[in-house]
CSV table of C-alpha atoms and ligand atoms in Angstrom, one decimal:
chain,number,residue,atom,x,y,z
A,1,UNK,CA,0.0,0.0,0.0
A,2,UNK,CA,1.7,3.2,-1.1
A,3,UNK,CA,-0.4,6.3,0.9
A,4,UNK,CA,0.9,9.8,-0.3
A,5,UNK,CA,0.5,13.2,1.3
A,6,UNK,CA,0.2,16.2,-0.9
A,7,UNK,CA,0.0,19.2,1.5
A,8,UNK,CA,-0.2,22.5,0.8
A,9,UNK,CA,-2.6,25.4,1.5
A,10,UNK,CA,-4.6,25.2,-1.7
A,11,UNK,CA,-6.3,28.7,-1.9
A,12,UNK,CA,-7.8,27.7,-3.8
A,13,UNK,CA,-7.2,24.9,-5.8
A,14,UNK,CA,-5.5,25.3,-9.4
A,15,UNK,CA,-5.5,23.3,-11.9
A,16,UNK,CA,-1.8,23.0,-11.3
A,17,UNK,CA,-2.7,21.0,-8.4
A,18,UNK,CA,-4.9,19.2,-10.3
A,19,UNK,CA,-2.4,18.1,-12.7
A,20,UNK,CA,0.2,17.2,-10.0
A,21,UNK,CA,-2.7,14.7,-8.2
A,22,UNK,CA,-3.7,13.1,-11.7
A,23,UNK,CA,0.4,12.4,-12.0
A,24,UNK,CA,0.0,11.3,-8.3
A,25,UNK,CA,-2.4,8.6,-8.9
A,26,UNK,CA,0.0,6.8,-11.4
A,27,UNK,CA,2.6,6.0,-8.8
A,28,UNK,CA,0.4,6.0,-5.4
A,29,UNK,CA,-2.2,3.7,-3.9
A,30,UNK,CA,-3.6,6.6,-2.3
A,31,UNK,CA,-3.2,10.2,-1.9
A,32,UNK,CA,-4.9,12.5,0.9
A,33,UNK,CA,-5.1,15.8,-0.5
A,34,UNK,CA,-3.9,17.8,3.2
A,35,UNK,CA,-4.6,21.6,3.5
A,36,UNK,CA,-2.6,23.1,6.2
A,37,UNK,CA,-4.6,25.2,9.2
A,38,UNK,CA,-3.0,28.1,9.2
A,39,UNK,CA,-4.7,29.8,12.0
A,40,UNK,CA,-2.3,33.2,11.9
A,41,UNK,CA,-2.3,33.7,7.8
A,42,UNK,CA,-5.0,35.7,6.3
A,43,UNK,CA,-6.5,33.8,3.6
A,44,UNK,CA,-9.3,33.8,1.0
A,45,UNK,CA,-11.2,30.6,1.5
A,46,UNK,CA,-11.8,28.7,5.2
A,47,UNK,CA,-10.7,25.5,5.2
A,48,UNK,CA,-14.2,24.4,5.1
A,49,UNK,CA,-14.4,26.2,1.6
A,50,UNK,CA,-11.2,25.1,0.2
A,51,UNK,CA,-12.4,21.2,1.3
A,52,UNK,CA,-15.8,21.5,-0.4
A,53,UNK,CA,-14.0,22.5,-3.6
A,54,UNK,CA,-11.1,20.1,-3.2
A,55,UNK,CA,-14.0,17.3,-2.9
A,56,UNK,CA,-15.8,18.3,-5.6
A,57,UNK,CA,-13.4,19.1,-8.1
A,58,UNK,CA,-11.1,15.8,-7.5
A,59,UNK,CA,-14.6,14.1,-9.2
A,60,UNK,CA,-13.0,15.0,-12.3
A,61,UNK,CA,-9.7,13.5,-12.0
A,62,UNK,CA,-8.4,10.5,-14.0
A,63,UNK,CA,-7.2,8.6,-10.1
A,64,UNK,CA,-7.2,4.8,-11.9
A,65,UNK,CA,-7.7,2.6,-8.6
A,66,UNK,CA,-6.6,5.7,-6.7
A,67,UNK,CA,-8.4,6.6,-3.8
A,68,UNK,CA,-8.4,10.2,-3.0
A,69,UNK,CA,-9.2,11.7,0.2
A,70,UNK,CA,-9.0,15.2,1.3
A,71,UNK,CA,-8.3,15.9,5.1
A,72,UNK,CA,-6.9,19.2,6.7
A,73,UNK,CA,-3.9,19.3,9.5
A,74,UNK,CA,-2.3,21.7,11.8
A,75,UNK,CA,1.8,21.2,13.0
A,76,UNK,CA,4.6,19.5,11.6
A,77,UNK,CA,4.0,17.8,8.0
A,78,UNK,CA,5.9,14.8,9.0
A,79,UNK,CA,4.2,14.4,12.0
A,80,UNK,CA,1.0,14.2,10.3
A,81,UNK,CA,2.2,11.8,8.0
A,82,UNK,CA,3.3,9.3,10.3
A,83,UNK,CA,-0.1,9.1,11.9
A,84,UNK,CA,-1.7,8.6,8.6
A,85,UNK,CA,1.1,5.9,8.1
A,86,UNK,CA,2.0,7.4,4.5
A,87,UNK,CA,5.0,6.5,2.8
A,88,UNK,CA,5.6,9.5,0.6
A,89,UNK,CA,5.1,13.5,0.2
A,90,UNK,CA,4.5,14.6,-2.5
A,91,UNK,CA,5.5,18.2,-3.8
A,92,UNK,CA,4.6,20.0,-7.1
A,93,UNK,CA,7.8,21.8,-8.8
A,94,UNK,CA,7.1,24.3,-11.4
A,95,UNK,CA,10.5,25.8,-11.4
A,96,UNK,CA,14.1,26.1,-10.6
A,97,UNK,CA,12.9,29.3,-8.2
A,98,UNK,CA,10.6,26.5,-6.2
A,99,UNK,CA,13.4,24.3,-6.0
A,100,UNK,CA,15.4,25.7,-3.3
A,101,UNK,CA,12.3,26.3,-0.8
A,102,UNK,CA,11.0,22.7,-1.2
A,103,UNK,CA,14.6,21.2,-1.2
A,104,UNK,CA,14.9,22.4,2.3
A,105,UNK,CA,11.3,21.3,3.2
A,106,UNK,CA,12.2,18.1,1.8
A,107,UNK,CA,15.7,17.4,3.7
A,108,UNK,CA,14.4,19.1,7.1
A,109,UNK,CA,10.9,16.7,6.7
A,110,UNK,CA,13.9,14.0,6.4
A,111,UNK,CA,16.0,14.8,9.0
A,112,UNK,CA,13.0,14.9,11.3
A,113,UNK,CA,11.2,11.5,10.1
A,114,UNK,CA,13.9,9.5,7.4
A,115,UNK,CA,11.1,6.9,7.0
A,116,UNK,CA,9.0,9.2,4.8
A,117,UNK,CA,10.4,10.0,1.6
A,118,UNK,CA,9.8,13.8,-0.5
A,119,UNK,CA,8.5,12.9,-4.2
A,120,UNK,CA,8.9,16.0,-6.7
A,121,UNK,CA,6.7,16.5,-9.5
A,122,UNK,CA,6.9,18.6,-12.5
A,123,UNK,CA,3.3,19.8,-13.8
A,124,UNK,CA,2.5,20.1,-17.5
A,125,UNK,CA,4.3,23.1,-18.9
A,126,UNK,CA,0.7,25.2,-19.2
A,127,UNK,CA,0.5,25.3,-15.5
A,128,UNK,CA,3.9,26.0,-14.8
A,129,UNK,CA,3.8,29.5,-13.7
A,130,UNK,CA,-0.2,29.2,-11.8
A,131,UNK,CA,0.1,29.6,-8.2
A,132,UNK,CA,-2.8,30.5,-6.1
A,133,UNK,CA,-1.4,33.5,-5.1
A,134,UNK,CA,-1.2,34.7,-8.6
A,135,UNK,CA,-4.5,33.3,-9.3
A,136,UNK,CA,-5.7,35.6,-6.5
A,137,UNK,CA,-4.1,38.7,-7.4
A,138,UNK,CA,-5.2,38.3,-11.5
A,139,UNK,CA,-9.2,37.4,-9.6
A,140,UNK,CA,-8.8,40.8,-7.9
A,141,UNK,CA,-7.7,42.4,-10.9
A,142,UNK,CA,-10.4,41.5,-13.1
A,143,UNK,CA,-8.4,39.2,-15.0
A,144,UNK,CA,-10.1,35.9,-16.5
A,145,UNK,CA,-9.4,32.4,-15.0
A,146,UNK,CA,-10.2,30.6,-17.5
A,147,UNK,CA,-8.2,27.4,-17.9
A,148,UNK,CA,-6.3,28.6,-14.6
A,149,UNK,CA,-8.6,26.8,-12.0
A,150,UNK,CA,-11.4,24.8,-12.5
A,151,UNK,CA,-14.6,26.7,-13.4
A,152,UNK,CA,-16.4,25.7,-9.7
A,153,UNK,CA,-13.5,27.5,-8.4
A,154,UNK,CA,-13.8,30.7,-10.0
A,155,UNK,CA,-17.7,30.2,-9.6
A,156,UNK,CA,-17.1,30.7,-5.5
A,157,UNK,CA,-14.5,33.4,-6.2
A,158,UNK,CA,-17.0,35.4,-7.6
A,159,UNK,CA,-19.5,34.4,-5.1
A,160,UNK,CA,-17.1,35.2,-2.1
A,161,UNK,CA,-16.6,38.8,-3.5
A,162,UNK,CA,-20.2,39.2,-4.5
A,163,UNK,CA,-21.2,38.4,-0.6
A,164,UNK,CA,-18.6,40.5,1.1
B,201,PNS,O1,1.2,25.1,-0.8
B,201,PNS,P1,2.1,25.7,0.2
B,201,PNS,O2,1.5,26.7,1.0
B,201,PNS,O3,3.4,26.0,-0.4
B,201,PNS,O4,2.4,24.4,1.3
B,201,PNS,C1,3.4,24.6,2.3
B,201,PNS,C2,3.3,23.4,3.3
B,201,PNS,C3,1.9,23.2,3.8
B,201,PNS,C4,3.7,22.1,2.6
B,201,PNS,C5,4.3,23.7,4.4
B,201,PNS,O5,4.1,25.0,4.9
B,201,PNS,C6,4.2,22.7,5.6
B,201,PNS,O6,4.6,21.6,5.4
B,201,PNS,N1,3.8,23.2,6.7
B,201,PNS,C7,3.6,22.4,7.9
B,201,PNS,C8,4.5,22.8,9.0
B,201,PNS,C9,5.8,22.0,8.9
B,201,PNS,O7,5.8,20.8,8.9
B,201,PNS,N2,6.9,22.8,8.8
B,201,PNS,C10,8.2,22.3,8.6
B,201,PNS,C11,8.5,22.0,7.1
B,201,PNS,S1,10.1,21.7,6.8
């Protein structure tokens, strides 16, 4: 049974993330999809948003015999993935500029628990420069989405504005 981790914040999803767990499910049993509780950082969904979405959109995915689960934790990364008794973390790359940040994530996660191993992955090219936070900032600019995240997202960006 090989049970993967893919943390991050996810606000809100991409399609970049999207790509990254579709990769996922070709070398993983499982995945859980983990947003981090970030209880000090401003963000633009609650968790309870960003889950709904996470759920919904991850109907879309090509998982194969996948399973897919999406969960939220707070604390260390590793910590969590030793009580979910996953083998692997699992990181999306986009460029050089990510690499240094995650390659110190990935070597301090080791340091603390060596039994869990950091896999890298490199999304398709289209989504190599999507981040949220750009995602965000284009959103509150009045820039289109389109092909960015998936359309549900944009749906409750709009929504979340509208309602303010
Ligand atoms: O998508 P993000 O926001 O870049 O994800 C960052 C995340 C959640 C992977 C990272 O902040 C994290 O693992 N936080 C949990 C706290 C932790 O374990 N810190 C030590 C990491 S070396």
């Amino acid at each position: 049974m090989r049970r993967a981790i893919y943390p991050g914040s996810f606000d809100p999803v991409t399609n970049g993330h999207l790509d990254i767990i579709e990769r996922g499910c070709k070398l993983f049993d499982e995945i859980i999809i983990a947003i981090l509780v970030h209880p000090e950082k401003k963000s633009f969904f609650t968790i309870d948003e960003r889950r709904e979405m996470l759920a919904e959109v991850l109907n879309d995915i090509k998982r194969g015999d996948c399973v897919l689960r999406v969960d939220d934790f707070q604390g260390l990364l590793v910590q969590y993935a030793v009580a979910k008794q996953a083998n692997a973390i699992v990181r999306g790359i986009r460029a050089i500029s990510d690499y240094e940040y995650e390659l110190q994530m990935a070597l301090m996660n080791r340091r603390l628990e060596p039994g869990i191993e950091t896999v890298f992955m490199m999304p398709a090219e289209k989504y190599s420069y999507v981040s949220s936070r750009l995602v965000k900032e284009v959103f509150q600019l009045g820039g289109i989405l389109d092909g960015l995240v998936p359309a549900l997202v944009q749906k409750r960006m709009k929504e979340k504005i509208t309602n303010r």
